[in-house]
Coordinates of C-alpha atoms in Angstrom, one line a residue:
Chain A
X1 CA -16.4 -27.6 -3.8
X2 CA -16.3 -23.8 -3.3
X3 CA -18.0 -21.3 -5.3
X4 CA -15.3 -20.0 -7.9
X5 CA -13.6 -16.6 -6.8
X6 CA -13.4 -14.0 -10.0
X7 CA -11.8 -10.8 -10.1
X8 CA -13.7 -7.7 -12.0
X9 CA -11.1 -4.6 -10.8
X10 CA -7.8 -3.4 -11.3
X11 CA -5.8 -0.8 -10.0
X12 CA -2.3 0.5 -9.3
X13 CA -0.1 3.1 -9.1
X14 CA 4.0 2.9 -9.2
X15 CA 7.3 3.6 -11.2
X16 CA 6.1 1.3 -14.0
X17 CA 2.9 3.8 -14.0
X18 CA 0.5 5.2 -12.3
X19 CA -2.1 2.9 -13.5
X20 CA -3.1 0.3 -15.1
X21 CA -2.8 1.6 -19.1
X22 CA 0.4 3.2 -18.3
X23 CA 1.6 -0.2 -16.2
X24 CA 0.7 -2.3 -18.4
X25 CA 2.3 -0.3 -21.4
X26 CA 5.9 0.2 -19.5
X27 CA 5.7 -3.7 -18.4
X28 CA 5.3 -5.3 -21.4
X29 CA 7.6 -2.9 -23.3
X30 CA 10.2 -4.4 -25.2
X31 CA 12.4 -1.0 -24.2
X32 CA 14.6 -0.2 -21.6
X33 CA 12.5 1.9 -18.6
X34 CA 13.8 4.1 -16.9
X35 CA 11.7 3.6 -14.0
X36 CA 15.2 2.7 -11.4
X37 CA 17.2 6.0 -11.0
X38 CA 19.0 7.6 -8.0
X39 CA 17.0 8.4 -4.9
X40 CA 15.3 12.1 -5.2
X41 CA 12.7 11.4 -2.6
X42 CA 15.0 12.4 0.2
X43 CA 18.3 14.5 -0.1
X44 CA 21.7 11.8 -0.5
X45 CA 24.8 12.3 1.4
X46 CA 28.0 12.4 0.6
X47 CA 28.8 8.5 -0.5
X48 CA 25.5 7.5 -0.9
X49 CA 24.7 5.9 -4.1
X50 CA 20.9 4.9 -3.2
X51 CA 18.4 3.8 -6.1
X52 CA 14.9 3.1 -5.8
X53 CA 11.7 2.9 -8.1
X54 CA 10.1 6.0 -7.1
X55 CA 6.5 6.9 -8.7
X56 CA 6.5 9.3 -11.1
X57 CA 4.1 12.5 -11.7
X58 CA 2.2 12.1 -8.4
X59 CA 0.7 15.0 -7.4
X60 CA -1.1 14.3 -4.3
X61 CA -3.0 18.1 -4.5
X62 CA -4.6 16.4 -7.5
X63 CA -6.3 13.4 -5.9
X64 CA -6.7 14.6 -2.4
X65 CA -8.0 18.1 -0.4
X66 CA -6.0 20.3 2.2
X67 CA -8.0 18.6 4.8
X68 CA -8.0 14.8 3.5
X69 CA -3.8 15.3 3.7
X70 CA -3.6 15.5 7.1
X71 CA -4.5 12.0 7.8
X72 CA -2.9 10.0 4.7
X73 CA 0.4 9.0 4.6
X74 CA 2.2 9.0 1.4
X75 CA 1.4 5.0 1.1
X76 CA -2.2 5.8 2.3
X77 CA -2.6 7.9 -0.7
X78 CA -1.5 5.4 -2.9
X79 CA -3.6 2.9 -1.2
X80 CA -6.6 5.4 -1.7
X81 CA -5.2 5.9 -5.8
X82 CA -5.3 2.4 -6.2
X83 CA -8.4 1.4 -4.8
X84 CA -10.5 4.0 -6.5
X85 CA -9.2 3.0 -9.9
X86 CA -10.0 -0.5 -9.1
X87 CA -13.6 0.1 -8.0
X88 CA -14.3 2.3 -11.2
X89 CA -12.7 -0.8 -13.1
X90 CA -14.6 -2.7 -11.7
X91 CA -18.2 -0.3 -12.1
X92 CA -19.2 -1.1 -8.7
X93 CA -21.0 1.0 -7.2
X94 CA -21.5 0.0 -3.8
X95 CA -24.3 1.9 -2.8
X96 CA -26.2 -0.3 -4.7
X97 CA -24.7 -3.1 -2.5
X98 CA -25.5 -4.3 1.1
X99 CA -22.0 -2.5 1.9
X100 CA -21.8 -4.8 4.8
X101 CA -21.1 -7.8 2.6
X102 CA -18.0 -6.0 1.0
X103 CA -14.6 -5.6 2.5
X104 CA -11.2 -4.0 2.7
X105 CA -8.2 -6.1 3.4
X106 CA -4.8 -3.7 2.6
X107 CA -1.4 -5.4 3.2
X108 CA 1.4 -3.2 4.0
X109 CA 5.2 -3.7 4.9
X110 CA 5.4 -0.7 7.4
X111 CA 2.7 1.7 7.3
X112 CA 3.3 5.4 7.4
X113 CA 7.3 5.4 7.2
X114 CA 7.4 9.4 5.8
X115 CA 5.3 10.1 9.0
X116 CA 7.2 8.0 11.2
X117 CA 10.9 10.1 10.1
X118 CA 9.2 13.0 10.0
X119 CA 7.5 13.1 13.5
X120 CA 11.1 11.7 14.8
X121 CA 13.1 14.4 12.6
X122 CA 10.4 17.2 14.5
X123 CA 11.0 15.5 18.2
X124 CA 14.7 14.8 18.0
X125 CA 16.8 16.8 15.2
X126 CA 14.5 19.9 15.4
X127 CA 13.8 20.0 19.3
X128 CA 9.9 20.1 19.0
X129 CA 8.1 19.0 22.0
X130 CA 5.9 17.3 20.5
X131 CA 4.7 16.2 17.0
X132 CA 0.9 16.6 15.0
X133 CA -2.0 15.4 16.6
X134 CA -2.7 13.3 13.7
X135 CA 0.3 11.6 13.7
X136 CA -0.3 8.3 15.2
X137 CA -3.9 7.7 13.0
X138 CA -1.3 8.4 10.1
X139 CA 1.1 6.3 10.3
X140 CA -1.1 3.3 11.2
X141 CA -0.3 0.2 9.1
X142 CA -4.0 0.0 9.4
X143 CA -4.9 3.3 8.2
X144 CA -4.9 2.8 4.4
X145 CA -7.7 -0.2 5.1
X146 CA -9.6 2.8 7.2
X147 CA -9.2 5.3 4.4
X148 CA -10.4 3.7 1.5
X149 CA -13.3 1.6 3.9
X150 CA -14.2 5.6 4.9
X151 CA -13.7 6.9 1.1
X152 CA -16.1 4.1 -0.4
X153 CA -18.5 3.5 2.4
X154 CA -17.3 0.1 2.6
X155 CA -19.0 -1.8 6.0
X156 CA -17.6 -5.3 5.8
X157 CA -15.0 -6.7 8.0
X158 CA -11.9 -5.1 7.3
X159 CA -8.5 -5.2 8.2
X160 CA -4.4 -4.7 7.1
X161 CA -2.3 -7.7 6.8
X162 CA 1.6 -7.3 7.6
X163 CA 4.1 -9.9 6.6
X164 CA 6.8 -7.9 4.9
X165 CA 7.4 -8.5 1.3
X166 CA 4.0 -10.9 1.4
X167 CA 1.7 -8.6 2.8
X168 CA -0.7 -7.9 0.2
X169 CA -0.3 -11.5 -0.9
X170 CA -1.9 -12.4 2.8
X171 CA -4.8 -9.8 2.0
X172 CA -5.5 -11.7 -1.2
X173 CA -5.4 -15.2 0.7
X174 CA -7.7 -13.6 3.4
X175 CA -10.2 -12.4 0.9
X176 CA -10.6 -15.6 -1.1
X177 CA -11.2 -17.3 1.9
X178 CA -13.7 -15.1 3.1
X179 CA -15.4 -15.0 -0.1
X180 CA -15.4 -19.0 -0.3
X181 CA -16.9 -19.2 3.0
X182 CA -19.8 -16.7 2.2
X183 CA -19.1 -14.3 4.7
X184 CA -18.8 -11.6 1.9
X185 CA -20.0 -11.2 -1.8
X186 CA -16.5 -8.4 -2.6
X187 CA -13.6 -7.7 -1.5
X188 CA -11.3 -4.7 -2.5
X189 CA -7.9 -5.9 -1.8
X190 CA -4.3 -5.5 -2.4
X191 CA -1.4 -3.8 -0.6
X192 CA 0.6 -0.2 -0.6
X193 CA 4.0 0.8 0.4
X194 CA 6.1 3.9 0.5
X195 CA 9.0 3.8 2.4
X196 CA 11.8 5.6 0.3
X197 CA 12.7 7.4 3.2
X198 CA 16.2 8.1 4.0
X199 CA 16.2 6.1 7.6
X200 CA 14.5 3.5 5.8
X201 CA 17.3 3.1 3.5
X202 CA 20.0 3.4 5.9
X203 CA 18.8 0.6 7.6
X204 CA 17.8 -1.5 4.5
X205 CA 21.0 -0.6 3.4
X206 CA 22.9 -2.4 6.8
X207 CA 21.4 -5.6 5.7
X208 CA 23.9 -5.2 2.7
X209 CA 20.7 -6.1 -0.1
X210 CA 20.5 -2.9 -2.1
X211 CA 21.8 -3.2 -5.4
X212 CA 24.3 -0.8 -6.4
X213 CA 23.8 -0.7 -10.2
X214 CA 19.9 -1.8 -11.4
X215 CA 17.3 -4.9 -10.7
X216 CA 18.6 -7.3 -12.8
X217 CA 16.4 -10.8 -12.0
X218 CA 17.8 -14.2 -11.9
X219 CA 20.5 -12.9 -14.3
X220 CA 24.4 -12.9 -13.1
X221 CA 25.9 -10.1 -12.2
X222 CA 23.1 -8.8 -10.0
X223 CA 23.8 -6.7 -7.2
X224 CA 20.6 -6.8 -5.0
X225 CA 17.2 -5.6 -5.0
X226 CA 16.1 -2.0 -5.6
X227 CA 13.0 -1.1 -3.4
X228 CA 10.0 0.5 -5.3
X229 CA 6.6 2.7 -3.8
X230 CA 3.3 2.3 -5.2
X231 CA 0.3 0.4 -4.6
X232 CA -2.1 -2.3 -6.4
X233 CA -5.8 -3.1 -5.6
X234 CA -7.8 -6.1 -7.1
X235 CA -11.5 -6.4 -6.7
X236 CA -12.8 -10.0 -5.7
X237 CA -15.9 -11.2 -5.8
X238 CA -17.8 -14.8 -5.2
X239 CA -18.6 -15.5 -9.0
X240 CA -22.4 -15.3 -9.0
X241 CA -22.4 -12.3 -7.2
X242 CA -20.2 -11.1 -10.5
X243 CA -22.3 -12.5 -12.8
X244 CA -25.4 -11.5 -11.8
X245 CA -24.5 -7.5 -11.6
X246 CA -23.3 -8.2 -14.5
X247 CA -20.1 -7.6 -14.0
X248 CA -17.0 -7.2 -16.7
X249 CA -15.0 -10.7 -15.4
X250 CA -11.3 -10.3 -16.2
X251 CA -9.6 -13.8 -14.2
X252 CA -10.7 -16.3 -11.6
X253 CA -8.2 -16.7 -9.0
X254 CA -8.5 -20.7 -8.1
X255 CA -5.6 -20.9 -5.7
X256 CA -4.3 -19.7 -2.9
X257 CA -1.0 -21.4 -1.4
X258 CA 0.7 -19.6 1.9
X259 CA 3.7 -21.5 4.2
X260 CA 6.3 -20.2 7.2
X261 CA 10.1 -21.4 6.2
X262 CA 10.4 -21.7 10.3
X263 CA 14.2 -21.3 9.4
X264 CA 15.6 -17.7 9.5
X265 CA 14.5 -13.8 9.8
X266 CA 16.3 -13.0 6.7
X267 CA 17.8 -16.0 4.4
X268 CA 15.1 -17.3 2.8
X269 CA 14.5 -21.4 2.2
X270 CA 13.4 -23.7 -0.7
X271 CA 11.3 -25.6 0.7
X272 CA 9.2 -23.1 2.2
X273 CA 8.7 -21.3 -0.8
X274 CA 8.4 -24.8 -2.6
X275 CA 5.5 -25.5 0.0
X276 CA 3.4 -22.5 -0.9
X277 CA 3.8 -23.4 -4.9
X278 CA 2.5 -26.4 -3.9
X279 CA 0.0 -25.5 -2.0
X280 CA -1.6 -23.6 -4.3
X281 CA -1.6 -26.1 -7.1
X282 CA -2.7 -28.2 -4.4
X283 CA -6.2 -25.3 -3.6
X284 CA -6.5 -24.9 -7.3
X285 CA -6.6 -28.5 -8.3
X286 CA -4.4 -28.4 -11.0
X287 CA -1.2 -30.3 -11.8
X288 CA 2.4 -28.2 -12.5
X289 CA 1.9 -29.1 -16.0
X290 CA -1.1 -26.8 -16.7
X291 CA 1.0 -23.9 -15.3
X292 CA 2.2 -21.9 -18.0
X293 CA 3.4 -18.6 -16.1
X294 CA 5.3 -17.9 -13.0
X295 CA 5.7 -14.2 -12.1
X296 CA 8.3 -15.4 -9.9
X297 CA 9.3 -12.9 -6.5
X298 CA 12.3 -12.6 -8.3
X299 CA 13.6 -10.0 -6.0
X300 CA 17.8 -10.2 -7.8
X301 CA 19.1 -10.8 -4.8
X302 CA 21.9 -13.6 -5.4
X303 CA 19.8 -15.8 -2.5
X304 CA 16.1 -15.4 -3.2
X305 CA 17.0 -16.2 -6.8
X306 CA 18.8 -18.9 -6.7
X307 CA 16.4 -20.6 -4.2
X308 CA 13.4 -19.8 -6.0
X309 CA 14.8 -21.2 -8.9
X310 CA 15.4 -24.2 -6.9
X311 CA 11.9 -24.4 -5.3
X312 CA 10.6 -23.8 -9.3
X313 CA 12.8 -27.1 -10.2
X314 CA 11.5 -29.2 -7.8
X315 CA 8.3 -28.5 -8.2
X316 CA 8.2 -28.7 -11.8
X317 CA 10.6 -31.8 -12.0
X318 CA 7.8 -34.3 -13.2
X319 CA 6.5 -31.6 -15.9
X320 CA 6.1 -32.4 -19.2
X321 CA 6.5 -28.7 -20.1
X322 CA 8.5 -26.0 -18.3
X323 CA 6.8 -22.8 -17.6
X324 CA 8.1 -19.5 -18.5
X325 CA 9.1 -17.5 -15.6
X326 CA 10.0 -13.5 -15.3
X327 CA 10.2 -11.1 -12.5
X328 CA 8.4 -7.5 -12.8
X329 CA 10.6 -6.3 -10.2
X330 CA 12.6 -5.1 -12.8
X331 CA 10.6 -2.5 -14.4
X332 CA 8.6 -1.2 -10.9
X333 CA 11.0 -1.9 -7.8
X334 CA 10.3 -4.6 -5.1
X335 CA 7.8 -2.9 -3.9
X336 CA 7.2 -4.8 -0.9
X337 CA 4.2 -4.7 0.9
X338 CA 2.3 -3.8 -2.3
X339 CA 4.4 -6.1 -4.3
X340 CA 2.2 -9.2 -4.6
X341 CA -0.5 -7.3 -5.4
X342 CA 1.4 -5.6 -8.0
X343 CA 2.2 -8.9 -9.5
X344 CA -1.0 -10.1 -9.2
X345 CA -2.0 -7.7 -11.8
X346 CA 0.5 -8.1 -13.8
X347 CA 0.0 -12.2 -13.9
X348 CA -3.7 -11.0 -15.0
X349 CA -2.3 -8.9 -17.6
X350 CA -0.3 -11.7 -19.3
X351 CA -3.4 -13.7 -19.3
X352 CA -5.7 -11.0 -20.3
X353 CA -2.7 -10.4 -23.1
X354 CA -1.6 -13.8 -23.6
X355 CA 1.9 -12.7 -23.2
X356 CA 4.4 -12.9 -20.6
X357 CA 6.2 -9.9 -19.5
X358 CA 10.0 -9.7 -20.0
X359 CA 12.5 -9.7 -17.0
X360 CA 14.3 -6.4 -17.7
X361 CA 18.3 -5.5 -17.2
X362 CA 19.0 -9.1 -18.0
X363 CA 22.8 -9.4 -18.8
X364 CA 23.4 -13.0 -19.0
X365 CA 22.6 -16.3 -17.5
X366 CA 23.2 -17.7 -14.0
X367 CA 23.8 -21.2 -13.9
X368 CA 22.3 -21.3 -10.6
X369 CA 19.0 -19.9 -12.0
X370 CA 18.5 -22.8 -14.2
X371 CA 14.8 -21.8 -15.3
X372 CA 13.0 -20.9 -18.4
X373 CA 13.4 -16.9 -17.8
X374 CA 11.9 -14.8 -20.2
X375 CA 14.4 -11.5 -20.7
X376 CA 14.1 -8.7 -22.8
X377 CA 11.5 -8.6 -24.9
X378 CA 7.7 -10.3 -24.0
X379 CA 6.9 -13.9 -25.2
X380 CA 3.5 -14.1 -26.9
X381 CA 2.0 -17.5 -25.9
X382 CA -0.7 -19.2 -24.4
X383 CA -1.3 -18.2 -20.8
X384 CA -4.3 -19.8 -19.3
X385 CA -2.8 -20.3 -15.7
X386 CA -0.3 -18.1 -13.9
X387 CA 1.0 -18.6 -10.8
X388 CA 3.0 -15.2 -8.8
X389 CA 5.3 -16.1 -6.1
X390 CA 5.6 -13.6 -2.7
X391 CA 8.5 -14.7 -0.3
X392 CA 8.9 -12.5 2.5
X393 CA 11.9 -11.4 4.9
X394 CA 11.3 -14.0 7.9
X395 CA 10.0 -17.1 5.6
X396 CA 6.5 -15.7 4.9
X397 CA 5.7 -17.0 1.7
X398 CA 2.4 -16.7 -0.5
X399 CA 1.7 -18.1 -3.8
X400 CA -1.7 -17.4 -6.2
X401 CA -2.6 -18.8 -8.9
X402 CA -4.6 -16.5 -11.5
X403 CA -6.7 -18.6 -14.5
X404 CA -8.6 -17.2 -17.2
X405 CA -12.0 -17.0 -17.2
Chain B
X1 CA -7.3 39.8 26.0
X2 CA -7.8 41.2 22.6
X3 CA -4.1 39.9 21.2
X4 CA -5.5 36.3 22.6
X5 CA -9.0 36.7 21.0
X6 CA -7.1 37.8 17.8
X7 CA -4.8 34.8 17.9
X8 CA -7.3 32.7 18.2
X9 CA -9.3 33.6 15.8
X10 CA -6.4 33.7 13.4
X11 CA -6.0 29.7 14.2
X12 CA -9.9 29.1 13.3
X13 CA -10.2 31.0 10.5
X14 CA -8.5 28.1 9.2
X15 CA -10.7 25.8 10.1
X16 CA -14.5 27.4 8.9
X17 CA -16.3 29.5 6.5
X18 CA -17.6 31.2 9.0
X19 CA -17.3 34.6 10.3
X20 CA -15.2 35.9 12.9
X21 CA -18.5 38.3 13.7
X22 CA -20.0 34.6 14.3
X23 CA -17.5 32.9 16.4
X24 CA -18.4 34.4 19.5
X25 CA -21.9 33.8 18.8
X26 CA -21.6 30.1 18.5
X27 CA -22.9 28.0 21.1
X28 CA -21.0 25.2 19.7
X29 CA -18.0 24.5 17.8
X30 CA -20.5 22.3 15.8
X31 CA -22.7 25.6 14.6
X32 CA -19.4 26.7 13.3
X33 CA -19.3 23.6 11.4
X34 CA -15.9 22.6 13.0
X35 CA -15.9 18.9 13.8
X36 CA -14.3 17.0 16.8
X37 CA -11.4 16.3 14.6
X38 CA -10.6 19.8 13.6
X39 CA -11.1 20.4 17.8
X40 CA -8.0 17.9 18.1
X41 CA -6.2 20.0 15.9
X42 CA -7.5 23.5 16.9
X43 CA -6.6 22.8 20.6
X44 CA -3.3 21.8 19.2
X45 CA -2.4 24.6 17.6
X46 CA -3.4 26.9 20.6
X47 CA -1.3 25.1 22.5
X48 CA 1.6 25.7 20.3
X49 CA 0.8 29.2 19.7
X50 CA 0.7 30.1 23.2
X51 CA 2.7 27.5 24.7
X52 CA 0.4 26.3 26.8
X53 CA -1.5 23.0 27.9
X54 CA -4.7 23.1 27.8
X55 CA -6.0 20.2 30.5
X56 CA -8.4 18.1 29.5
X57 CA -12.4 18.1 29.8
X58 CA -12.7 16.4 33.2
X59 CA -10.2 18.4 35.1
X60 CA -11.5 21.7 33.6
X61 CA -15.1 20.9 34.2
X62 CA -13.4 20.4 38.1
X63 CA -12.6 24.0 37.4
X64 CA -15.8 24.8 36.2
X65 CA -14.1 25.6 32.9
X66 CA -15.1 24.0 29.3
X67 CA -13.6 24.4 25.6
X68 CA -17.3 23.8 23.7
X69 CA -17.6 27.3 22.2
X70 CA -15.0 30.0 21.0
X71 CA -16.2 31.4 24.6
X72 CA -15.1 28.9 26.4
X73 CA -11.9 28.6 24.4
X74 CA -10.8 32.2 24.9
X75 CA -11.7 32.1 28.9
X76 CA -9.9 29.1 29.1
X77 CA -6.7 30.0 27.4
X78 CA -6.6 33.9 28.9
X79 CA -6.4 31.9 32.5
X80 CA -3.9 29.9 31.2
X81 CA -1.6 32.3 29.8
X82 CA -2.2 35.1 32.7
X83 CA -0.8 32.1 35.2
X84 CA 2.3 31.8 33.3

């Protein structure tokens, strides 16, 4: 029996807000958000019809010095935002801690994309010889982990996680295991991504998965997923360590369920994601009845959805009650990398709320999506268990399980 | 010579609080409170601005050369830019 894992901190920044009051506010509105619009990150061409979830408001000058630019990336910023919000949430101040027992563990999808185009733009559209010196300790998929571990004074082993659209899912994972085991007393972790980048959407777009019109989860007429920017942090922490700093305890996360499809780099499998449900119940010890939440991944595109809905079926075939299922997506983008992390909180918010948030853009039932969806407006309930789905491109698949405390 | 030293102070200014009157007084980049990392970037931008390549530590202490003071810096890159 492991000591039970708690979580004191929240933070996040992204198109549903850029943090957790204004997240929390646009996710469980019953009206429509306009946080999906037409790319105005980078300039469209002619033809190009691209939407994303871009954050709103952001003004990096506010958050961040001359100096302190010129080594974070766009997602390392929001990495930074995030985190910072989440340690204040959480009042820890780690200098009162042995900073060697807390860690950083920061999934990301690609790292330092808007470095990445923009160094290529300077070597091969604009003929420089050569791009900034700081270029490659930018655009490390590593280097928000480094910057909020330098920012905090944070000593602890530390690392980024990378499995696409699971990343910060992983990080989680990692960091309840490392708490369990006692190699650590916190943990500040969660993912960041910001990739709205015109290569980045070129080539996203060649995989024909960008939706043309809005996110619209599990519903029919969905045209594919619309990728988000933004970043979510959680603090962890072994639950005496909580308790006896007194800290403010807002969930315990009680299970942690990860699985490889081993089938395909992009189409995704049921079983797989069926396996890390299961898994999870399995780490948490409970039974699919006493789930009463799935933030499912939910991403609208016509596969994921209808597999996920399948993987939610089988697993809850022997359930007594069916639990109500939506997908954030909707309101902030798939944010990728960041996205389970982003869920995450937003699975602790319906608990902390006792309501589930509503799948927006819902237009009308897909019979292949035979779940218990929850679509335009929030259901006030009982939530005492949620459990948020990550399935990534490749079959990397992570499921949580967030419990009130 | 005095264009260089001009140049380069132009490029540091951006990098200190201190005075040009104290540049060439330094005996470090340090006393200047410019840290190795600014260095990367400093060296950088002399490069660019004089399009040059400034070689790095061992092969200019080979040439009995160094780049730890503005000194250094400006002996270095007035060699460099007499040999293009």
């Amino acid at each position: 029996m492991h000591e039970p894992i708690v979580v004191t901190g929240l933070g996040c920044i992204s198109a549903a807000g850029n943090n957790i009051e204004a997240f929390e506010e646009c996710l469980f509105s019953s009206k429509v958000q306009k946080t999906i619009a037409p790319v105005t990150l980078f300039p469209l061409s002619k033809g190009e019809n691209y939407l994303a979830a871009e954050v709103n408001g952001f003004n990096k000058s506010d958050h961040f010095n001359k100096n302190e630019l010129k080594l974070l990336d766009r997602y390392a910023q929001f990495a930074v935002v995030s985190a910072k919000e989440a340690i204040n949430n959480a009042k820890l101040n780690i200098a009162e801690h042995d900073a060697t027992r807390i860690s950083v563990i920061h999934g990301t999808s690609i790292g330092g994309q808007e470095t990445i185009e923009y160094s290529y733009a300077q070597l091969f559209e604009q003929g420089n010889k050569r791009t900034h010196p700081f270029t490659v300790p930018k655009l490390l998929p590593s280097a928000a982990t480094s910057q909020i571990s330098i920012r905090f004074g944070i000593k602890g082993p530390s690392f980024s996680t990378s499995s696409a659209c699971s990343s910060s899912g992983h990080a989680i994972a990692m960091a309840v295991l490392m708490l369990r085991s006692n190699l650590i007393d916190v943990a500040v972790v969660g993912g960041a991504e910001a990739c709205i980048t015109k290569g980045n959407f070129i080539a996203w777009d060649g995989l024909r998965v960008l939706s043309s019109d809005t996110c619209r989860p599990f519903s029919l007429g969905r045209s594919g997923l619309v990728i988000g920017e933004g970043a979510g942090t959680l603090v962890l922490e072994r639950e005496f360590f909580a308790k006896t700093r007194k800290a403010n305890i807002l969930a315990k996360i009680s299970g942690i369920g990860m699985s490889s499809d081993a089938h395909n780099a992009v189409q995704p499998l049921a079983e797989g994601a069926q396996q890390a449900m299961q898994a999870a119940l399995n780490d948490a010890k409970l039974s699919c009845d006493e789930i009463d939440y799935i933030n499912a991944h939910g991403s609208a595109t016509s596969q994921n959805d209808q597999l996920e809905s399948q993987a939610i079926n089988r697993i809850f075939a022997d359930s007594s009650s069916t639990p109500w299922v939506s997908s954030t997506k909707s309101s902030h983008g798939h944010v990728l990398g960041a996205g389970a992390a982003i869920e995450a909180i937003a699975s602790i918010l319906a608990i902390q709320r006792q309501e589930i948030p509503p799948t927006a853009n819902f237009i009308e039932t897909d019979p292949l999506c035979a779940i218990n969806l929850v679509t335009e407006q929030g259901v006030k309930t009982e939530v005492k268990k949620a459990l948020s789905n990550s399935f990534a491109f490749g079959g990397l698949n992570v499921s949580l399980i967030f419990e009130k405390y | 010579m005095l264009k260089i030293k001009q140049q380069i102070h132009a490029i540091i200014r951006d990098y200190t609080e201190a005075s040009e009157a104290e540049y060439g007084q330094a005996k470090s980049f340090a006393e200047l409170n410019i840290d190795s990392l600014s260095m990367v970037e400093i060296i950088f931008d002399i490069e660019e601005a004089f399009d040059i390549k400034i070689p790095d530590e061992t092969e200019l202490d080979k040439r009995g050369l160094a780049i730890n003071n503005f000194n250094d810096v400006l002996t270095v890159v007035t060699q460099l830019v007499e040999k293009k």
